[in-house]
Amino acid sequence: MNPLSVTPSSSSSSSSTPALLSPFINQSPLRLTPSSLSLPSRRRVRVSFPRNSADPSPSDDSAASATPSTTTTSVFGERKELTGIQPLVDSLSPPLRLASSTVILAGAVAAGYGLGLRLGGTRNLALGGAAVMGAAGGAMVYALNASVPEVAAASLHNYVAGFDDPGAVKKEEIEQIAKKYGVSKTDQVFSAELSELYCRFVSSVLPPGSEDLKGNEVETIINFKKALGIDDPDAAAMHMEIGRRIFRQRLETGDRDGDVEQRRAFQKLVYVSSLVFGEASSFLLPWKRVFKVTDSQVEISIRDNAQRLYASKLKSVGKDIDVEQLVSLRESQLSYRLSDEVLYSTGLKQVVEEIDVILAFNDGLISLKNHADADRFARGVGPVSVLGGEYASDRKMDDLKLLYRVYVTDALSSGRMEDSKVASMNQLKNIFGLGKRESEAITLEVTSKVYRKRLSQAVSGGDLEVADSKAAFLQNLCEELHFDPLKAKEIHEEIYRQKLQQCIADGELSDADVKSLLRLRVMLCIPEQTIEAAHADICGGLFEKVVKDAIASGIDGYDMDVRKAVRKAAHGLKLSREAAMSIASKAVRKIFVTYVKRARSSDNRTESAKELKKMIAFNSLVVTELVADIKGESSDIKPEEPVKVEEKKQVDEEDEWDEEEWESLESLKKVKPGKELDAKIGKPGQSEINLKDDLPLRERTDLYKTYLLYCLTGEVTRIPFGAQITTKKDDSEFVFLSQLGNILGLTVKEIVDVHRGLAEQAFRQQAEVILADGQLTKAKVEQLDEVQKQVGLPAEYAQKVIKNITTTKMAAALETAVARGRLNMKQIRELKEANVEIDSMISEKLRENLFKKTIDEIFSSGTGEFDEVEVYEKMPAELNINADKAKGVVHELARSRLSNSLIQAVALLRQRNRAGVVSALNDMLASDKAVPAEPLKWEVPEELSDLFTIYMRSDPAPEKLSRLQYLLGISDSTAVALRDVKDQVLSVGAEEEEFAF
């Protein structure tokens, strides 16, 4: 915002800068009369504020006209008379004035030329005469045109001063005046006259200091400003000038009584000005800079005057209030810029008085209810309540809550809660029908504000600091307010957090800040764990941002400036090393996980290894430096404590693994910690931050294995025509492999397992070729020993591989037999009796397939038998498969076989294959035993009867025949009839024979 300067051109006393003192202190009375606020007749106004395109003023039609207490002449001064050449200028229009100027200049030149020629007789003298007379004519023309702005300003003044009602001034007529004289409204003289007229008018509209605003001042000023067409910056300058004059008036009067009027006059100016310019007032009216007032003083000026105006408006409202009055009150509140919160406090006293009347009435009723002669009273005497009825709606209940809040606020207005007020609040809660939770929430909100205020006073006044027992002081404060100490603790924590946030605004905690926070903590009795949590949250959040910025700088961007920022945050925020490392670890691990995701999504092993290598470089060049900066150590040497802990861990783990295993595995020897590896590493990579808790062990070992294979096989580059080139890597890659193990958080045991697993894989591949026929001879044993030494696999693991291969060969033969159907349950039982481990020889899937095949054979055997113990218990146990899963397979097959058996039986019936029909129906009965079914449906009922008749002729067991009757849906009467005619020819056969003939 640019500064505003108003520089009168009159005496130095009027242009001197006023003393920069608050107008609210030691001010003298002032009556704003037009004579005391008149501006010099001519002045220059320089406004460097930015123009505001928004026009907050209402329309002229809706504005109320001003009716100043003084006459228009006294407001704007006497009419200005034209003197000298001004009457002539006033009578000339711009075109005529231009023509006249031309004529005057041409006539002067011609006259000078003729006079010089007549007197001198030479051309040179004639030209000289023309020049002299032309200069005189030019001076005359200049004087004529120079007086135009003054004449226009005088005409403007006389036009405005000529109205009895300044509200009748029209913008169009003022623009016509400027057009008449050919001047711009931005001309200094014309603009100064506009500013003077506006300043005089504003001064006349504002009432004297002892009088209140009437409410129409803002609208009147806005309408007049709009009529004048004066810009907001120029108008704002006049408001500031009025403020200066009010302030200078204070210097001329010194009585204390007049100070009140002076203060109110300035407050009214601030309030009216803020409404006139709206949101633009914040930068158009620099009260704080010019008059050294605070923002709160400006807010008080606005609030107090808005309250007075609204209170005056309320007085006009009687008991018979209607909707229009309520709407008018709301509109007035908004136009006065009176907030709801302040509005409520405006009528607080009157509201409380009415509530006291209600409470007194309620107390009287309670007394009557408890009266000794209450039995003689009319029934129904007791405490009142508005619960239900018209107050049952949420809107009405909100009004009751508001009244309750007002009463609680008044009860705490003295800074303490009297016991009598507590009882009254309980009564009021019952009268209003408020629930316990609702009333407690309102009370807590109000009491919290009062507690904060009392606490602030105790801290700023020093009472809390000098108290012998801070805890007792705070406890007493809670008791005075009837405030929950636990809620008070929450407020203490919030205050401490706010103070902490202020202290770390510059990114660090100074010693003074630490002392200030300690002082606050002691005074508020905040526990240590609460302090630590606040620092971890607030300081930790700021430190986390610094860490993320440092990490985001990348390998090339982690320079000295970044390191300084990290060190400043780590040590300046006074975080513990553990807390700082925890924050850094969280941010770094996210980056590590990003690298891991890229490695997993790579197209091949080489690309995956390259991503892992980037992660290793990031750890060495960024994370290692970050950890060193957090600890305040050099990254060129290993920290002592972590190394000792890690070495102890490694020693403990190495006790479980023979040294021969390290020496036997060539790949493992290259990554085992030692002097050679330390020499190759140079600057050691940190290992405190790793992915142990972020990735499962299987994934971490797979990543390590990927890079290990990259170290062993080298980089593979594919070229056209399907060929590839392998670039062998030297042992230096194992240095990065060691660092990768640290980043992945792998233990020594886990690393050994990976290396041994690869060696075992290589040995297995060659051993399978050697033992292709499954026979183990002496020559093959010697050959396998040689392979074992080459890959460096310990003997015990080599023997396990050999045994596994030979066992697998046998298992393959068994699986082939199962797959080809040459192995059944009888043979399986024989193998188990021979101590053959069926579980390891035959895969679970094949065993399940064998079970399924056996069940299928049972359902297609044609016997109609189904042994549940055999199927559900013995067979799953012998095949070592899941019994529940096996039972599900049986049920699935039974349901499928049930419908298929019926279809098959009908098909055989039509083929006149009676034995096949009986067999198919038995299969259906066996399936039904496994999964009991509902009666089956068929499109040709006669065929179902034929099926039943054929089965009945096979002399089945009664229970089977009865179950078949149920499944085929044959009624008892039909079954009896079919039994009677079972010797007759089948209906289907008879039809087919008849059809044949």
PDB file of N, CA and C in Angstrom, residues 944-970:
ATOM      1  N   LEU A 944     -40.594 -91.979 -16.628  1.00  0.00           N
ATOM      2  CA  LEU A 944     -40.228 -92.181 -15.227  1.00  0.00           C
ATOM      3  C   LEU A 944     -40.917 -93.420 -14.671  1.00  0.00           C
ATOM      4  N   SER A 945     -42.180 -93.609 -15.055  1.00  0.00           N
ATOM      5  CA  SER A 945     -42.893 -94.810 -14.594  1.00  0.00           C
ATOM      6  C   SER A 945     -42.256 -96.072 -15.149  1.00  0.00           C
ATOM      7  N   ASP A 946     -41.830 -96.010 -16.431  1.00  0.00           N
ATOM      8  CA  ASP A 946     -41.160 -97.165 -17.031  1.00  0.00           C
ATOM      9  C   ASP A 946     -39.866 -97.474 -16.311  1.00  0.00           C
ATOM     10  N   LEU A 947     -39.100 -96.371 -15.936  1.00  0.00           N
ATOM     11  CA  LEU A 947     -37.835 -96.588 -15.215  1.00  0.00           C
ATOM     12  C   LEU A 947     -38.104 -97.291 -13.887  1.00  0.00           C
ATOM     13  N   PHE A 948     -39.141 -96.826 -13.177  1.00  0.00           N
ATOM     14  CA  PHE A 948     -39.471 -97.421 -11.882  1.00  0.00           C
ATOM     15  C   PHE A 948     -39.868 -98.891 -12.056  1.00  0.00           C
ATOM     16  N   THR A 949     -40.625 -99.180 -13.132  1.00  0.00           N
ATOM     17  CA  THR A 949     -41.091-100.555 -13.362  1.00  0.00           C
ATOM     18  C   THR A 949     -39.916-101.485 -13.642  1.00  0.00           C
ATOM     19  N   ILE A 950     -38.995-101.019 -14.492  1.00  0.00           N
ATOM     20  CA  ILE A 950     -37.819-101.849 -14.815  1.00  0.00           C
ATOM     21  C   ILE A 950     -36.996-102.094 -13.566  1.00  0.00           C
ATOM     22  N   TYR A 951     -36.776-101.027 -12.752  1.00  0.00           N
ATOM     23  CA  TYR A 951     -35.963-101.199 -11.538  1.00  0.00           C
ATOM     24  C   TYR A 951     -36.676-102.125 -10.552  1.00  0.00           C
ATOM     25  N   MET A 952     -37.993-102.019 -10.516  1.00  0.00           N
ATOM     26  CA  MET A 952     -38.756-102.851  -9.603  1.00  0.00           C
ATOM     27  C   MET A 952     -38.629-104.326 -10.002  1.00  0.00           C
ATOM     28  N   ARG A 953     -38.534-104.617 -11.299  1.00  0.00           N
ATOM     29  CA  ARG A 953     -38.408-105.993 -11.761  1.00  0.00           C
ATOM     30  C   ARG A 953     -37.048-106.611 -11.444  1.00  0.00           C
ATOM     31  N   SER A 954     -36.049-105.714 -11.085  1.00  0.00           N
ATOM     32  CA  SER A 954     -34.706-106.244 -10.781  1.00  0.00           C
ATOM     33  C   SER A 954     -34.597-106.729  -9.347  1.00  0.00           C
ATOM     34  N   ASP A 955     -35.723-106.764  -8.655  1.00  0.00           N
ATOM     35  CA  ASP A 955     -35.769-107.206  -7.258  1.00  0.00           C
ATOM     36  C   ASP A 955     -34.753-106.464  -6.378  1.00  0.00           C
ATOM     37  N   PRO A 956     -34.842-105.149  -6.326  1.00  0.00           N
ATOM     38  CA  PRO A 956     -33.903-104.393  -5.474  1.00  0.00           C
ATOM     39  C   PRO A 956     -34.305-104.452  -4.015  1.00  0.00           C
ATOM     40  N   ALA A 957     -33.415-103.933  -3.175  1.00  0.00           N
ATOM     41  CA  ALA A 957     -33.745-103.835  -1.752  1.00  0.00           C
ATOM     42  C   ALA A 957     -34.888-102.844  -1.586  1.00  0.00           C
ATOM     43  N   PRO A 958     -35.791-103.129  -0.625  1.00  0.00           N
ATOM     44  CA  PRO A 958     -36.962-102.250  -0.452  1.00  0.00           C
ATOM     45  C   PRO A 958     -36.580-100.787  -0.250  1.00  0.00           C
ATOM     46  N   GLU A 959     -35.496-100.531   0.541  1.00  0.00           N
ATOM     47  CA  GLU A 959     -35.133 -99.135   0.788  1.00  0.00           C
ATOM     48  C   GLU A 959     -34.675 -98.422  -0.478  1.00  0.00           C
ATOM     49  N   LYS A 960     -34.016 -99.183  -1.373  1.00  0.00           N
ATOM     50  CA  LYS A 960     -33.581 -98.570  -2.628  1.00  0.00           C
ATOM     51  C   LYS A 960     -34.782 -98.248  -3.503  1.00  0.00           C
ATOM     52  N   LEU A 961     -35.745 -99.201  -3.576  1.00  0.00           N
ATOM     53  CA  LEU A 961     -36.928 -98.979  -4.396  1.00  0.00           C
ATOM     54  C   LEU A 961     -37.741 -97.803  -3.866  1.00  0.00           C
ATOM     55  N   SER A 962     -37.857 -97.737  -2.557  1.00  0.00           N
ATOM     56  CA  SER A 962     -38.603 -96.635  -1.949  1.00  0.00           C
ATOM     57  C   SER A 962     -37.930 -95.286  -2.246  1.00  0.00           C
ATOM     58  N   ARG A 963     -36.567 -95.248  -2.150  1.00  0.00           N
ATOM     59  CA  ARG A 963     -35.848 -93.995  -2.428  1.00  0.00           C
ATOM     60  C   ARG A 963     -35.960 -93.602  -3.889  1.00  0.00           C
ATOM     61  N   LEU A 964     -35.956 -94.620  -4.773  1.00  0.00           N
ATOM     62  CA  LEU A 964     -36.082 -94.322  -6.204  1.00  0.00           C
ATOM     63  C   LEU A 964     -37.474 -93.765  -6.494  1.00  0.00           C
ATOM     64  N   GLN A 965     -38.496 -94.362  -5.844  1.00  0.00           N
ATOM     65  CA  GLN A 965     -39.854 -93.840  -6.020  1.00  0.00           C
ATOM     66  C   GLN A 965     -39.918 -92.357  -5.648  1.00  0.00           C
ATOM     67  N   TYR A 966     -39.228 -91.997  -4.579  1.00  0.00           N
ATOM     68  CA  TYR A 966     -39.220 -90.584  -4.129  1.00  0.00           C
ATOM     69  C   TYR A 966     -38.508 -89.691  -5.138  1.00  0.00           C
ATOM     70  N   LEU A 967     -37.346 -90.183  -5.593  1.00  0.00           N
ATOM     71  CA  LEU A 967     -36.561 -89.351  -6.513  1.00  0.00           C
ATOM     72  C   LEU A 967     -37.266 -89.161  -7.849  1.00  0.00           C
ATOM     73  N   LEU A 968     -38.008 -90.219  -8.304  1.00  0.00           N
ATOM     74  CA  LEU A 968     -38.703 -90.113  -9.587  1.00  0.00           C
ATOM     75  C   LEU A 968     -40.054 -89.408  -9.449  1.00  0.00           C
ATOM     76  N   GLY A 969     -40.444 -89.107  -8.232  1.00  0.00           N
ATOM     77  CA  GLY A 969     -41.673 -88.367  -8.009  1.00  0.00           C
ATOM     78  C   GLY A 969     -42.916 -89.183  -8.297  1.00  0.00           C
ATOM     79  N   ILE A 970     -42.852 -90.494  -8.016  1.00  0.00           N
ATOM     80  CA  ILE A 970     -43.979 -91.388  -8.291  1.00  0.00           C
ATOM     81  C   ILE A 970     -44.799 -91.538  -7.021  1.00  0.00           C
TER      82      ILE A 970
END
